Each structure stands twice: as structure tokens, then as C-alpha cells.
Amino acid sequence: MSVLAPVAAVGRGTLAILAAIGRITIFTLQTLGHMIRPPFYFKELFQAVMNIGYFSLPVVGLTTFFTGGALALQIYAGGARFNAESVVPSIVAIGMVRELGPVLGGLMVAARVASSIAAEIGTMKVTEQIDALVTLSTHPMKYLTVPRVLAATLVVPALIAVGDTIGIMGGYIVGITRLDFNAANYINNTVDFLQTWDVTSGLLKGAVFGFIIALMGCYYGMNSGRGAQGVGHATKSAVVAASILILASNYLLTELFFSA
Amino acid sequence: MITLDNVHKSFGSNKVLRGVTLTIPRGESMVIIGGSGTGKSVALKSVLGLVTPDQGTITVDGEDVTRVERDAFLARFGMLFQGGALFDSLSVWQNVAFRLLRGSLKRPKDEAREIAIEKLRRVGLKPEVADLFPAELSGGMQKRVGLARAIAAEPEIIFFDEPTTGLDPIMSGVINELIREIVVEMGATAMTITHDMTSVRAIADKVAMLHDGVIKWTGNVADMDDSGDPYLDQFIHGRSDGPIEAVR
Ligand SMILES: Nc1ncnc2c1ncn2[C@@H]1O[C@H](COP(=O)(O)OP(=O)(O)O)[C@@H](O)[C@H]1O
Ligand SMILES: [Mg+2]
């Protein structure tokens, strides 16, 4: 018994993970099913767009701004080893729009939005508001989950687009103030090397990340345990799950988009 | 008519309902009493399908509640939750008029607001509270808003989970009268959970006592005092000694 205990623990852990994957898959399919069937709650959708999109702008903007600046310094230092300092503008732009904008922006939105969705829906669950919705003939998936997931999927790419722009601007400011780049050259260099697909692939990633973020917030909120502790646990799980799924799906999407 | 037949429900190892059998005739007011944590709320939620029983059947007007068309079924019900369960992102009047602002009972906003204010008045709340948010109200006021929401769409079947808990005696009296009125005027079927014996006498046609997961006693409210049932006697007189253990 005691010899097998570690094995049993691993087995239990594996089963628990598989069960969670199964439940999340079912939740995802249900969400998609409700998304295409009426009734639709447009007011809730608009509110979710404001909460998830508009109010995340400062967080995403600051994140990409500083990242763009740091990236310019690093690439300059690295490029100097091969006398290739001139690649700074194009690498900053490509690195930003393909990877860092979507991933860091996505992670920041996950921290801000997955947590608040999970806490809000979890509290509604704990205080019987979800039950109340049902008795008032309103489907919680349609009223709470669908607007948030839809809003995040639509709005995170827009956030990423703004974040990309601010990130490139961060690189530009560092480039011309600290690294002696000529302002016009820096901009020309950025524009010339950046391709449409670089940008759109990053925005597509953003849509997937947005979907994941809101879905995790809703899933863990809806399945929150009882009491304040239950809500706290749900919030933490939502952020952790969203972050890991963002990083994993980022790898898969990069593989899909760019592997030769 | 609502019937529960041999309903069982456990949460993990916690066996809450162990064979509840109960009938509530149409248009009557049934009050369920019993110690806290005995599963009264769970029993109510089972009828609405918010909790799925492990065993047993529940019917409303002869139809099994697990097989009915959910929307039409729920449209017949109003429910006051034990904690109020108001939506804190919506103002008081939008809470009360929730059903009237969307779905099959949807009507113009002005009209819905007027109805909401009228229902608030019936539960003893002034029109001024209509534009406040639930978090700005006291617990007792939240309870009354929940009550107003439960009756807003004039349902045929109404469930009240501890409607007077947390209210002062006068407001309790108002709410008791209101519940009685709803049953008499609207001909609604009511199922009320309460610990308050004054409420029981004011609103019940029939009383059922839940203990140890089963209905220990049920009968007309008039027969409650000389039932000869030791559990019921202990409960209605609030004695600490008797078959019901005080430590639970
Ligand atoms: N969703 C739930 N999950 C786990 N346990 C629950 C749940 N709902 C109720 N219980 C348990 O069932 C028992 C009865 O609860 P309840 O019906 O709320 O009691 P009351 O008679 O005071 O209304 C309690 O022990 C409670 O902890
Ligand atoms: Mg209860």
C-alpha cells in the first residue's frame, strides 16, 4: 500500500487533469452552441466589450511600451556583436507584432480579466445569483458566458493592435534618444520590413487568447466552490489556466503559422 | 399541485434528503419548518431543478419536472432566495423587473419600471429605492426587493425561502400579510420556509416539518398544537430538551 502510494497519487492527479480537460471541452462546446442560438444579450455584450477592452488599454499599453524599449536596447547590444545594429527597428517591430505584443498583452489581460470574470461569476454562484437567473428564465451561459467570451475574442485583437503600436513606439523612442538612430530612418526601416502577415498572425493569436481568457474566467467562476474561499480558489485557477493555455496555444499557433 | 415522492439528495457523504414525500395542493400555502441545515432550501431547489435529486420523483400538475419544457415551466414560478440573491450589477428596479425586461414577458421599459415600483410599494419600500443598487440597501431591504422580484410577473407558484428572517416584527407582519394576500387574491400555490412561528400561523394552510432528511409531520396548521408529535412540539415551543438534539 505505502509503496504504491506515490503511484496512486500520480494516477489520481492524471485522472483529475483528464477529467478537467473533459469538463472544459464540454463547457467550450456549450458556449459555442449558445453563441449561435438566440436570445442574444447585446447590452451585456457592450458592457463586456467596455470592461475587457477599453479598461485594459492602460495595462496593455504600459506593458508593450516598456517591453518595446527594452527590446530595442537588447537587440542593439546583441546586434553590435555582428555589426548589425541597423536591424533594431525591424526586429523590434517583428518581435513585437508576432510574439511579444500578443503574448505579453494576452498574459496581462488574463491577469486582469480572467480573474475579475471568475471572481464576479464565482460570487454570483455563491450568493445564489446564478440560481436566481435560472428561475427568472434566463440561461446563465447565454447571459453571462457568451457576452464575455464573444467580447474578449473580438476585443483582445484590437487591444493587441494598439499594444503593438505602442510597443514599436517604445522601441522608437529608445532608438532615437538612447541609440542615436535617425527618426526618419527608424520609421522607414520599421515600415519597410514589416509584412501584413506578421501583424495579422499576431492579431489572430490575440483572438484565440481572448477566447481562452474569458472562457477560463467563466468556467472557473461557474464551477466555484462555496464561500469566499471557493471564489478565491476559482479566481486563482482561472488566471493560472488561462496563462498556461495562452503560452501553449501560442506555441501551437506559431508552429502552425510560421514553421516552414 | 406539487408532489415530492421519496426524494433523496446527498452532497458527498452528507445525506441531506433521505426520502422526502410531500404533496402541496393547488392554491394552498404550505409552510416547511425544521432546524437550520436540515435541507429545507435543498428541497425547494429540487422542485425548481436547481438541485438534481439522486432518487425519487417530483411532479408539478402531474408532469415530471425533469421532463418539462424548462422555459415555460420556470415562467410559472417566482422564487425568493434565502439570501435575496439580487443581481448587484443592476439597480433595484431592474432587479424587480428582470423578467419584464427580457424574454417572453418583455414589455416597454417605462411600463416595466412602473410595475417594479408598484411591487416595491407592496413590500413596503418607497419609490426612491428604485434607482439604488442592492449593495446600498440593508439586509432586510434586500430581502424585500427579492420578494418584490419574486412576485413581479404574478406567478402561479411562489417559493419563499425565509421571507421574514432579518426583518423587524412590524415588517415581518407586513410580509406575512402580503404572502397571505398573494395566495388568496392571486390563487397562487405557495411553499414557504420559515423558522418564525408567528409567520407559520399567519401564512400557512398546511405545515410540514423536515427533520433527519424526512418529513416528520405534516397536517393542517390548526392541528399543529395538539399533534402529539414530540419533534413538532419541541420545535414549535423552542425547547432545548426533546428528541431533536440541540447540538447539530
Ligand atoms: N450546493 C451544495 N453543495 C454541498 N452541500 C450543500 C449544498 N447545498 C446545501 N448543502 C448542504 O445541505 C445541507 C442542507 O442545506 P440547506 O437546504 O441550505 O439547509 P436549510 O434547511 O437551513 O435551508 C447543509 O448541510 C448544507 O451544507
Ligand atoms: Mg435554507
XYZ file of C-alpha atoms and ligand atoms in Angstrom:
536
model
C 0.000 0.000 0.000
C 2.585 2.531 1.133
C 4.905 1.514 -1.739
C 2.171 2.163 -4.248
C 1.029 5.412 -2.653
C 3.134 7.704 -4.900
C 1.969 5.815 -7.984
C -1.629 6.112 -6.864
C -1.124 9.831 -6.288
C 0.229 10.283 -9.824
C -2.674 8.261 -11.177
C -5.206 10.367 -9.264
C -3.533 13.549 -10.490
C -3.614 12.359 -14.087
C -7.264 11.356 -13.831
C -8.124 14.716 -12.300
C -6.398 16.562 -15.157
C -8.126 14.419 -17.781
C -11.481 14.996 -16.095
C -10.832 18.761 -16.042
C -9.917 18.724 -19.743
C -13.126 16.845 -20.457
C -15.252 19.279 -18.474
C -13.591 22.316 -20.057
C -14.126 20.821 -23.518
C -17.819 20.301 -22.789
C -18.063 23.835 -21.401
C -16.418 25.184 -24.571
C -18.822 23.313 -26.846
C -21.792 24.508 -24.791
C -20.553 28.086 -25.022
C -20.201 27.826 -28.808
C -23.656 26.257 -29.019
C -25.273 29.065 -27.047
C -23.347 31.664 -29.043
C -25.228 30.856 -32.233
C -28.706 30.423 -30.754
C -30.946 33.252 -29.529
C -31.706 35.034 -27.287
C -28.709 37.369 -27.587
C -27.920 39.885 -24.870
C -26.477 42.917 -26.670
C -26.368 45.220 -23.679
C -24.323 42.680 -21.736
C -22.063 42.272 -24.790
C -21.448 46.008 -24.946
C -20.694 46.146 -21.232
C -18.251 43.255 -21.576
C -16.535 44.996 -24.504
C -16.004 48.078 -22.346
C -14.816 46.122 -19.303
C -12.497 43.783 -21.152
C -11.294 46.039 -23.936
C -11.404 49.677 -23.110
C -10.403 49.416 -19.481
C -7.485 47.071 -20.289
C -5.873 49.607 -22.616
C -3.609 51.241 -19.999
C -2.320 47.895 -18.742
C -1.558 46.553 -22.212
C -0.142 49.889 -23.394
C 2.289 50.188 -20.472
C 3.368 46.560 -20.825
C 4.215 46.788 -24.507
C 5.721 50.274 -24.191
C 8.385 49.173 -21.713
C 8.895 45.866 -23.499
C 9.468 47.660 -26.810
C 12.050 49.905 -25.169
C 13.903 47.017 -23.507
C 13.772 45.020 -26.733
C 15.447 47.874 -28.651
C 18.284 48.012 -26.092
C 18.795 44.240 -26.154
C 18.771 43.903 -29.908
C 21.143 46.831 -30.234
C 23.534 45.213 -27.778
C 23.180 41.808 -29.435
C 23.379 43.244 -32.956
C 26.571 45.127 -32.066
C 28.363 41.770 -31.847
C 27.859 41.320 -35.595
C 27.978 44.985 -36.577
C 24.276 44.658 -37.254
C 22.900 47.469 -35.124
C 20.749 48.614 -38.034
C 18.376 45.649 -37.590
C 16.951 47.165 -34.403
C 13.821 48.781 -35.933
C 12.775 45.740 -37.983
C 13.467 43.160 -35.270
C 11.688 45.252 -32.653
C 8.682 45.518 -34.956
C 8.627 41.853 -35.935
C 9.266 40.625 -32.394
C 6.580 42.896 -31.093
C 3.754 42.140 -33.505
C 4.418 38.412 -33.882
C 5.237 37.403 -30.316
C 5.615 39.875 -27.524
C 2.576 42.028 -28.209
C 0.105 39.136 -28.303
C 1.741 37.009 -25.600
C 2.553 39.689 -23.022
C -0.638 41.578 -23.801
C -2.584 38.318 -23.526
C -0.983 37.439 -20.206
C -1.694 40.881 -18.782
C -5.309 40.713 -19.924
C -5.511 37.206 -18.422
C -4.329 38.562 -15.069
C -6.776 41.424 -15.202
C -9.821 39.935 -16.912
C -9.839 36.168 -16.223
C -9.517 36.963 -12.527
C -12.272 39.551 -12.458
C -14.658 37.404 -14.503
C -14.024 34.381 -12.275
C -14.455 36.432 -9.106
C -17.643 38.087 -10.349
C -19.308 34.913 -11.622
C -17.993 32.922 -8.647
C -19.554 35.407 -6.244
C -22.801 35.238 -8.201
C -22.702 31.470 -7.852
C -22.003 31.587 -4.125
C -24.726 34.161 -3.426
C -27.315 32.160 -5.438
C -27.498 34.817 -8.182
C -26.873 32.121 -10.802
C -29.781 30.103 -9.388
C -31.870 33.273 -9.416
C -31.059 33.812 -13.103
C -32.276 30.314 -13.895
C -35.548 30.818 -12.022
C -36.040 34.056 -13.971
C -35.900 32.011 -17.196
C -32.503 33.361 -18.178
C -29.790 30.915 -19.147
C -26.572 31.773 -17.254
C -24.442 30.574 -20.183
C -26.231 32.902 -22.579
C -26.450 35.838 -20.194
C -23.018 35.651 -18.558
C -20.643 33.445 -20.549
C -21.496 34.202 -24.168
C -21.219 38.017 -23.930
C -17.886 37.817 -22.124
C -16.333 35.210 -24.407
C -17.561 36.966 -27.532
C -16.394 40.356 -26.295
C -12.936 39.080 -25.377
C -12.496 37.293 -28.706
C -13.391 40.448 -30.614
C -11.670 42.993 -28.473
C -8.353 41.432 -27.470
C -7.047 41.624 -31.093
C -7.869 45.328 -31.079
C -6.037 45.710 -27.762
C -3.071 43.842 -29.198
C -3.067 46.123 -32.262
C -2.893 49.172 -30.040
C -0.315 47.447 -27.823
C 1.843 46.576 -30.867
C 1.797 50.186 -31.978
C 2.732 51.473 -28.538
C 5.450 48.817 -28.216
C 7.015 49.828 -31.532
C 6.794 53.415 -30.346
C 8.632 52.435 -27.152
C 11.414 50.961 -29.288
C 11.413 54.073 -31.456
C 11.757 56.433 -28.510
C 14.643 54.425 -27.068
C 16.142 54.144 -30.559
C 16.271 57.861 -31.244
C 17.025 59.093 -27.719
C 19.457 56.459 -26.409
C 20.823 54.703 -29.502
C 21.425 57.590 -31.929
C 19.029 56.382 -34.611
C 17.735 58.910 -37.097
C 13.998 59.320 -36.572
C 13.022 59.097 -40.255
C 15.318 56.124 -40.873
C 13.928 54.273 -37.893
C 10.365 54.645 -39.143
C 11.247 53.737 -42.729
C 13.114 50.676 -41.524
C 10.129 49.556 -39.468
C 7.606 50.044 -42.231
C 9.731 48.504 -44.985
C 10.394 45.219 -43.266
C 7.068 44.634 -41.607
C 4.691 42.418 -43.600
C 0.931 42.241 -43.321
C 1.052 38.598 -42.203
C 3.361 39.499 -39.317
C 0.628 41.744 -37.991
C -2.434 39.648 -38.803
C -0.910 36.462 -37.368
C -0.384 38.317 -34.095
C -3.955 39.588 -34.117
C -5.284 36.080 -34.776
C -3.307 34.916 -31.772
C -4.962 37.727 -29.834
C -8.426 36.449 -30.791
C -7.564 32.939 -29.593
C -6.075 34.304 -26.356
C -9.149 36.467 -25.766
C -11.386 33.426 -26.186
C -9.261 31.429 -23.745
C -9.161 34.220 -21.152
C -12.905 34.779 -20.938
C -13.685 31.076 -21.202
C -11.416 30.229 -18.264
C -12.832 33.093 -16.202
C -16.378 31.884 -16.843
C -15.611 28.191 -16.403
C -13.904 28.565 -13.048
C -16.458 31.144 -11.896
C -19.411 28.911 -12.783
C -17.759 25.976 -11.017
C -16.663 27.961 -7.990
C -16.721 26.217 -4.620
C -18.776 27.559 -1.753
C -17.869 30.613 0.307
C -15.140 33.217 -0.032
C -12.505 30.509 -0.179
C -14.243 28.886 -3.138
C -14.244 32.181 -5.036
C -10.582 32.803 -4.201
C -9.647 29.377 -5.482
C -11.702 29.856 -8.654
C -10.001 33.189 -9.346
C -6.527 31.769 -8.940
C -7.309 28.712 -11.080
C -8.761 30.879 -13.844
C -5.613 33.019 -14.116
C -3.255 30.038 -13.962
C -5.222 28.013 -16.516
C -5.631 30.985 -18.875
C -1.915 31.839 -18.690
C -0.750 28.300 -19.367
C -3.232 27.801 -22.181
C -2.118 31.116 -23.725
C 1.521 30.048 -23.704
C 0.753 26.559 -25.005
C -1.584 27.738 -27.745
C 0.940 30.439 -28.670
C 3.472 27.735 -29.393
C 0.978 25.713 -31.420
C -0.174 28.746 -33.395
C 3.411 29.808 -34.096
C 4.129 26.297 -35.298
C 1.026 26.441 -37.481
C 1.675 29.915 -38.911
C 5.431 30.014 -39.360
C 7.024 26.570 -39.442
C 8.353 26.054 -42.926
C -50.349 20.514 -7.373
C -46.759 19.770 -6.427
C -45.689 16.337 -5.268
C -42.381 15.073 -3.979
C -42.118 11.311 -3.840
C -39.306 9.624 -1.937
C -36.761 12.319 -2.837
C -33.149 11.657 -1.856
C -30.207 14.002 -2.145
C -26.654 13.746 -0.829
C -23.688 16.077 -1.151
C -20.692 13.782 -0.895
C -21.162 11.835 2.328
C -23.680 14.362 3.663
C -27.088 12.701 3.232
C -29.410 15.705 3.273
C -32.739 14.410 1.976
C -33.486 10.760 2.771
C -36.864 10.119 1.266
C -38.956 13.275 1.358
C -42.601 12.717 0.412
C -44.904 15.718 0.355
C -47.955 16.998 -1.513
C -48.926 20.628 -1.925
C -52.435 21.045 -3.357
C -53.029 23.808 -5.885
C -53.832 27.191 -4.349
C -52.683 26.229 -0.888
C -49.992 27.678 1.288
C -47.570 25.088 2.606
C -45.032 26.089 5.204
C -41.961 23.970 5.785
C -40.326 24.206 9.176
C -37.262 22.476 10.565
C -33.877 23.183 12.085
C -31.279 25.037 10.065
C -29.234 22.785 7.821
C -31.910 20.106 7.585
C -32.291 20.560 3.826
C -35.316 22.821 3.502
C -33.658 25.002 0.880
C -32.386 21.937 -0.956
C -35.939 20.547 -1.093
C -37.239 23.795 -2.588
C -34.421 23.945 -5.116
C -35.085 20.352 -6.163
C -38.558 21.294 -7.326
C -37.118 24.073 -9.491
C -34.447 21.816 -10.940
C -31.622 23.872 -9.389
C -30.612 20.758 -7.491
C -30.962 17.328 -9.103
C -32.207 14.657 -6.692
C -30.287 11.395 -6.582
C -33.502 9.408 -6.389
C -37.261 9.971 -6.304
C -39.663 11.931 -8.478
C -41.056 15.433 -8.316
C -44.117 16.442 -10.296
C -45.937 19.705 -10.865
C -49.520 19.261 -12.072
C -48.718 15.653 -12.839
C -45.708 16.406 -15.015
C -42.265 15.147 -14.036
C -40.119 18.249 -13.515
C -37.124 16.653 -15.203
C -39.085 16.199 -18.446
C -40.866 19.549 -18.793
C -40.009 22.330 -21.224
C -37.811 24.424 -18.915
C -38.697 27.952 -20.065
C -42.441 27.527 -19.893
C -42.085 25.652 -16.602
C -39.966 28.310 -14.904
C -42.187 31.118 -16.195
C -44.880 29.813 -13.809
C -42.637 30.218 -10.764
C -41.461 33.024 -8.544
C -38.734 32.402 -6.003
C -37.391 34.417 -3.104
C -33.938 33.140 -2.200
C -32.760 32.886 1.384
C -30.016 35.474 0.824
C -32.048 37.645 -1.534
C -29.770 36.778 -4.481
C -30.198 40.217 -6.044
C -28.052 40.985 -9.092
C -25.603 43.533 -7.778
C -24.759 44.908 -11.209
C -28.376 46.019 -11.714
C -30.366 48.705 -9.938
C -33.216 47.774 -7.611
C -35.983 48.366 -10.124
C -34.111 46.466 -12.839
C -33.815 43.562 -10.433
C -37.526 43.603 -9.696
C -38.458 43.968 -13.364
C -35.831 41.472 -14.580
C -38.364 39.126 -16.126
C -40.331 42.004 -17.622
C -37.291 43.430 -19.412
C -36.367 40.344 -21.412
C -37.673 37.073 -22.760
C -41.264 36.098 -23.400
C -42.754 38.524 -20.861
C -40.845 41.524 -22.210
C -42.648 44.864 -22.206
C -41.741 48.546 -22.664
C -39.167 49.876 -20.203
C -41.445 52.573 -18.708
C -44.183 50.070 -18.076
C -41.762 47.576 -16.519
C -40.427 50.313 -14.241
C -43.925 51.283 -13.145
C -44.751 47.688 -12.290
C -41.480 47.394 -10.387
C -42.250 50.494 -8.322
C -45.741 49.209 -7.578
C -44.307 45.857 -6.407
C -41.757 47.681 -4.263
C -44.584 49.600 -2.638
C -46.361 46.333 -1.851
C -43.331 45.090 0.080
C -43.115 48.377 1.987
C -40.366 50.113 0.008
C -40.519 53.716 -1.235
C -40.099 54.614 -4.916
C -36.798 56.319 -4.015
C -35.065 52.966 -3.579
C -35.838 52.034 -7.192
C -32.659 53.616 -8.516
C -30.335 52.447 -5.751
C -28.137 49.390 -6.120
C -28.571 46.290 -3.920
C -25.275 46.931 -2.122
C -26.695 50.249 -0.851
C -29.588 48.527 0.969
C -29.764 46.875 4.373
C -30.206 43.109 4.551
C -33.896 43.385 5.353
C -34.470 45.765 2.453
C -32.641 43.415 0.091
C -34.920 40.633 1.243
C -37.969 42.705 0.411
C -36.595 43.603 -3.020
C -36.107 39.868 -3.583
C -39.714 39.354 -2.592
C -40.860 42.072 -4.997
C -38.867 40.378 -7.771
C -40.446 37.007 -6.974
C -43.972 38.365 -7.361
C -43.292 40.831 -10.218
C -44.541 38.595 -13.019
C -47.510 37.345 -10.964
C -46.500 33.681 -10.928
C -48.914 30.832 -10.148
C -46.458 29.103 -7.854
C -44.322 31.009 -5.381
C -41.496 29.799 -3.178
C -40.328 31.894 -0.260
C -37.120 30.860 1.464
C -37.144 32.510 4.899
C -39.035 35.651 3.848
C -39.037 37.305 7.278
C -35.584 36.394 8.588
C -33.729 39.607 9.376
C -36.819 41.818 9.360
C -38.193 43.748 12.315
C -41.507 42.461 13.787
C -43.618 45.090 12.048
C -42.083 44.466 8.641
C -42.442 40.716 9.246
C -46.137 41.334 9.832
C -46.371 43.280 6.565
C -44.648 40.493 4.639
C -46.782 37.778 6.260
C -49.919 39.647 5.249
C -48.555 40.128 1.755
C -47.863 36.412 1.327
C -51.323 35.581 2.590
C -52.801 38.112 0.163
C -50.893 36.687 -2.781
C -52.203 33.224 -2.049
C -55.771 34.369 -1.519
C -56.015 37.039 -4.248
C -53.886 35.528 -6.949
C -54.847 31.971 -6.089
C -51.176 31.099 -6.101
C -49.688 27.932 -4.696
C -47.091 28.857 -2.118
C -44.304 26.987 -0.422
C -42.611 28.922 2.362
C -39.654 28.059 4.550
C -39.538 29.793 7.896
C -38.351 29.456 11.476
C -40.716 32.109 12.678
C -43.749 30.550 14.376
C -45.727 33.805 14.067
C -45.217 33.584 10.311
C -46.280 29.964 10.277
C -49.590 30.802 11.933
C -50.094 33.828 9.712
C -49.464 32.280 6.323
C -49.885 28.506 6.474
C -52.796 26.372 5.370
C -50.611 23.337 5.869
C -47.400 22.731 7.745
C -44.670 20.174 7.154
C -41.760 19.544 9.446
C -38.489 18.353 7.961
C -36.066 16.542 10.230
C -33.357 13.924 9.634
C -33.981 14.106 5.891
C -37.661 13.142 6.038
C -40.997 14.841 6.679
C -41.630 14.040 10.340
C -45.084 15.561 10.481
C -47.468 17.217 8.066
C -51.004 18.449 8.530
C -53.280 21.464 8.785
C -51.971 24.435 10.686
C -54.945 24.151 13.078
C -53.827 20.660 14.108
C -50.265 21.724 14.781
C -50.679 22.432 18.503
C -52.214 19.117 19.505
C -50.394 16.854 17.098
C -48.861 14.810 19.882
C -45.677 14.603 17.782
C -42.673 15.115 20.089
C -40.477 16.557 17.321
C -43.075 19.113 16.265
C -43.880 20.024 19.870
C -40.248 20.616 20.686
C -39.803 22.765 17.603
C -42.866 24.966 17.952
C -42.195 25.612 21.611
C -38.472 26.132 21.089
C -37.433 23.738 23.842
C -33.823 22.649 24.125
C -34.733 19.243 25.529
C -36.551 16.663 23.451
C -35.918 14.194 20.627
C -34.181 16.838 18.483
C -30.596 17.255 19.605
C -29.638 20.844 20.264
C -26.082 20.208 19.083
C -26.033 19.545 15.364
N -24.609 23.000 -3.273
C -24.299 22.353 -2.141
N -23.158 21.649 -2.054
C -22.830 20.973 -0.936
N -23.594 20.933 0.172
C -24.755 21.615 0.150
C -25.176 22.360 -0.995
N -26.367 22.938 -0.727
C -26.681 22.566 0.530
N -25.721 21.774 1.069
C -25.744 21.173 2.409
O -27.019 20.604 2.605
C -27.444 20.804 3.936
C -28.813 21.455 3.950
O -28.701 22.763 3.446
P -29.965 23.730 3.330
O -31.011 23.094 2.490
O -29.438 25.044 2.849
O -30.447 23.851 4.828
P -31.692 24.675 5.389
O -32.652 23.659 5.893
O -31.155 25.506 6.511
O -32.240 25.509 4.275
C -26.362 21.608 4.632
O -25.574 20.711 5.377
C -25.568 22.201 3.502
O -24.223 22.342 3.873
Mg -32.164 27.377 3.915
